[in-house]
């Protein structure tokens, strides 16, 4: 897994260089914490190679869920009632 926590746009030149390489075949998953604009240039290149890319929005969703669990019960391990629906609503909101 490769985790990029760099600000949006920082990897654009690198992505442009990678996109011109026919032999560029990343292995593993890319978690790109930059989420605006999405997909980032590096996410596009990574995905075009057939490898999995995860948006920083997904990280934010799970961070928010953990915070809600703590606020609700004081226990980050205790799932929320209807947690699947909460996650679905968060993902829908993140797409807007």
PDB file of C-alpha atoms in Angstrom:
ATOM      1  CA  UNK A   1       0.000   0.000   0.000  1.00  0.00           C
ATOM      2  CA  UNK A   2       1.149   3.499  -0.850  1.00  0.00           C
ATOM      3  CA  UNK A   3      -0.276   6.331   1.236  1.00  0.00           C
ATOM      4  CA  UNK A   4       0.024   9.845  -0.133  1.00  0.00           C
ATOM      5  CA  UNK A   5      -0.615  12.600   2.387  1.00  0.00           C
ATOM      6  CA  UNK A   6       0.700  15.328   0.115  1.00  0.00           C
ATOM      7  CA  UNK A   7      -1.444  18.358  -0.739  1.00  0.00           C
ATOM      8  CA  UNK A   8      -3.456  18.277  -3.932  1.00  0.00           C
ATOM      9  CA  UNK A   9      -1.401  18.936  -7.048  1.00  0.00           C
ATOM     10  CA  UNK A  10       2.011  18.177  -5.558  1.00  0.00           C
ATOM     11  CA  UNK A  11       2.285  14.886  -7.471  1.00  0.00           C
ATOM     12  CA  UNK A  12       0.994  16.191 -10.823  1.00  0.00           C
ATOM     13  CA  UNK A  13       4.435  16.331 -12.458  1.00  0.00           C
ATOM     14  CA  UNK A  14       5.294  12.862 -11.185  1.00  0.00           C
ATOM     15  CA  UNK A  15       1.946  11.556 -12.450  1.00  0.00           C
ATOM     16  CA  UNK A  16       2.610  13.089 -15.867  1.00  0.00           C
ATOM     17  CA  UNK A  17       5.993  11.360 -15.984  1.00  0.00           C
ATOM     18  CA  UNK A  18       4.471   8.032 -14.935  1.00  0.00           C
ATOM     19  CA  UNK A  19       1.668   8.266 -17.482  1.00  0.00           C
ATOM     20  CA  UNK A  20       4.242   8.335 -20.277  1.00  0.00           C
ATOM     21  CA  UNK A  21       5.905   5.122 -19.104  1.00  0.00           C
ATOM     22  CA  UNK A  22       4.446   2.002 -20.680  1.00  0.00           C
ATOM     23  CA  UNK A  23       6.191  -0.122 -18.063  1.00  0.00           C
ATOM     24  CA  UNK A  24       4.702   1.762 -15.095  1.00  0.00           C
ATOM     25  CA  UNK A  25       2.743  -0.930 -13.271  1.00  0.00           C
ATOM     26  CA  UNK A  26       2.234  -0.059  -9.626  1.00  0.00           C
ATOM     27  CA  UNK A  27       1.455  -2.967  -7.363  1.00  0.00           C
ATOM     28  CA  UNK A  28      -0.845  -2.568  -4.441  1.00  0.00           C
ATOM     29  CA  UNK A  29      -3.325   0.023  -3.356  1.00  0.00           C
ATOM     30  CA  UNK A  30      -2.945   3.806  -3.368  1.00  0.00           C
ATOM     31  CA  UNK A  31      -4.658   5.771  -0.596  1.00  0.00           C
ATOM     32  CA  UNK A  32      -4.555   9.367  -1.799  1.00  0.00           C
ATOM     33  CA  UNK A  33      -5.575  11.612   1.075  1.00  0.00           C
ATOM     34  CA  UNK A  34      -5.974  14.594  -1.280  1.00  0.00           C
ATOM     35  CA  UNK A  35      -9.633  14.589  -2.309  1.00  0.00           C
ATOM     36  CA  UNK A  36     -10.152  17.879  -4.120  1.00  0.00           C
ATOM     37  CA  UNK A  37      -9.999  17.711  -7.054  1.00  0.00           C
ATOM     38  CA  UNK A  38     -10.861  14.050  -7.311  1.00  0.00           C
ATOM     39  CA  UNK A  39      -9.517  11.998  -8.805  1.00  0.00           C
ATOM     40  CA  UNK A  40      -6.063  13.473  -8.497  1.00  0.00           C
ATOM     41  CA  UNK A  41      -3.621  13.073 -11.369  1.00  0.00           C
ATOM     42  CA  UNK A  42      -1.688  10.374  -9.511  1.00  0.00           C
ATOM     43  CA  UNK A  43      -4.952   8.543  -8.739  1.00  0.00           C
ATOM     44  CA  UNK A  44      -5.873   8.598 -12.439  1.00  0.00           C
ATOM     45  CA  UNK A  45      -2.512   7.173 -13.493  1.00  0.00           C
ATOM     46  CA  UNK A  46      -2.545   4.559 -10.724  1.00  0.00           C
ATOM     47  CA  UNK A  47      -6.081   3.484 -11.588  1.00  0.00           C
ATOM     48  CA  UNK A  48      -5.323   3.352 -15.329  1.00  0.00           C
ATOM     49  CA  UNK A  49      -2.684   0.736 -14.554  1.00  0.00           C
ATOM     50  CA  UNK A  50      -5.397  -1.480 -13.075  1.00  0.00           C
ATOM     51  CA  UNK A  51      -4.453  -0.989  -9.432  1.00  0.00           C
ATOM     52  CA  UNK A  52      -6.869  -0.030  -6.667  1.00  0.00           C
ATOM     53  CA  UNK A  53      -7.135   3.619  -5.605  1.00  0.00           C
ATOM     54  CA  UNK A  54      -8.906   4.809  -2.453  1.00  0.00           C
ATOM     55  CA  UNK A  55      -9.972   8.436  -2.072  1.00  0.00           C
ATOM     56  CA  UNK A  56      -9.161  10.484   0.996  1.00  0.00           C
ATOM     57  CA  UNK A  57     -12.912  10.902   1.387  1.00  0.00           C
ATOM     58  CA  UNK A  58     -13.103   7.255   2.430  1.00  0.00           C
ATOM     59  CA  UNK A  59     -10.570   7.943   5.183  1.00  0.00           C
ATOM     60  CA  UNK A  60     -12.607  10.943   6.344  1.00  0.00           C
ATOM     61  CA  UNK A  61     -15.792   8.846   6.424  1.00  0.00           C
ATOM     62  CA  UNK A  62     -14.209   6.216   8.681  1.00  0.00           C
ATOM     63  CA  UNK A  63     -12.656   8.906  10.877  1.00  0.00           C
ATOM     64  CA  UNK A  64     -16.074  10.527  11.268  1.00  0.00           C
ATOM     65  CA  UNK A  65     -17.669   7.180  12.092  1.00  0.00           C
ATOM     66  CA  UNK A  66     -15.096   6.562  14.828  1.00  0.00           C
ATOM     67  CA  UNK A  67     -15.792  10.022  16.280  1.00  0.00           C
ATOM     68  CA  UNK A  68     -19.548   9.431  16.270  1.00  0.00           C
ATOM     69  CA  UNK A  69     -19.062   6.100  18.068  1.00  0.00           C
ATOM     70  CA  UNK A  70     -17.010   7.868  20.738  1.00  0.00           C
ATOM     71  CA  UNK A  71     -19.563  10.688  21.108  1.00  0.00           C
ATOM     72  CA  UNK A  72     -22.441   8.199  21.298  1.00  0.00           C
ATOM     73  CA  UNK A  73     -21.056   5.520  23.622  1.00  0.00           C
ATOM     74  CA  UNK A  74     -17.542   6.502  24.598  1.00  0.00           C
ATOM     75  CA  UNK A  75     -16.304   3.320  22.895  1.00  0.00           C
ATOM     76  CA  UNK A  76     -14.770   3.479  19.416  1.00  0.00           C
ATOM     77  CA  UNK A  77     -15.210  -0.312  19.080  1.00  0.00           C
ATOM     78  CA  UNK A  78     -18.981  -0.327  19.718  1.00  0.00           C
ATOM     79  CA  UNK A  79     -20.890  -0.178  16.406  1.00  0.00           C
ATOM     80  CA  UNK A  80     -23.745   2.286  16.018  1.00  0.00           C
ATOM     81  CA  UNK A  81     -27.334   1.182  15.673  1.00  0.00           C
ATOM     82  CA  UNK A  82     -27.956   1.079  11.888  1.00  0.00           C
ATOM     83  CA  UNK A  83     -24.269   1.767  11.221  1.00  0.00           C
ATOM     84  CA  UNK A  84     -24.566   0.513   7.639  1.00  0.00           C
ATOM     85  CA  UNK A  85     -27.167   3.203   6.932  1.00  0.00           C
ATOM     86  CA  UNK A  86     -24.992   5.855   8.573  1.00  0.00           C
ATOM     87  CA  UNK A  87     -22.056   4.871   6.333  1.00  0.00           C
ATOM     88  CA  UNK A  88     -24.321   4.864   3.276  1.00  0.00           C
ATOM     89  CA  UNK A  89     -25.526   8.390   4.099  1.00  0.00           C
ATOM     90  CA  UNK A  90     -21.967   9.610   4.656  1.00  0.00           C
ATOM     91  CA  UNK A  91     -20.813   8.179   1.325  1.00  0.00           C
ATOM     92  CA  UNK A  92     -23.775   9.756  -0.473  1.00  0.00           C
ATOM     93  CA  UNK A  93     -22.984  13.138   1.101  1.00  0.00           C
ATOM     94  CA  UNK A  94     -19.304  12.805   0.158  1.00  0.00           C
ATOM     95  CA  UNK A  95     -20.256  12.377  -3.510  1.00  0.00           C
ATOM     96  CA  UNK A  96     -22.003  15.754  -3.629  1.00  0.00           C
TER      97      UNK A  96
END
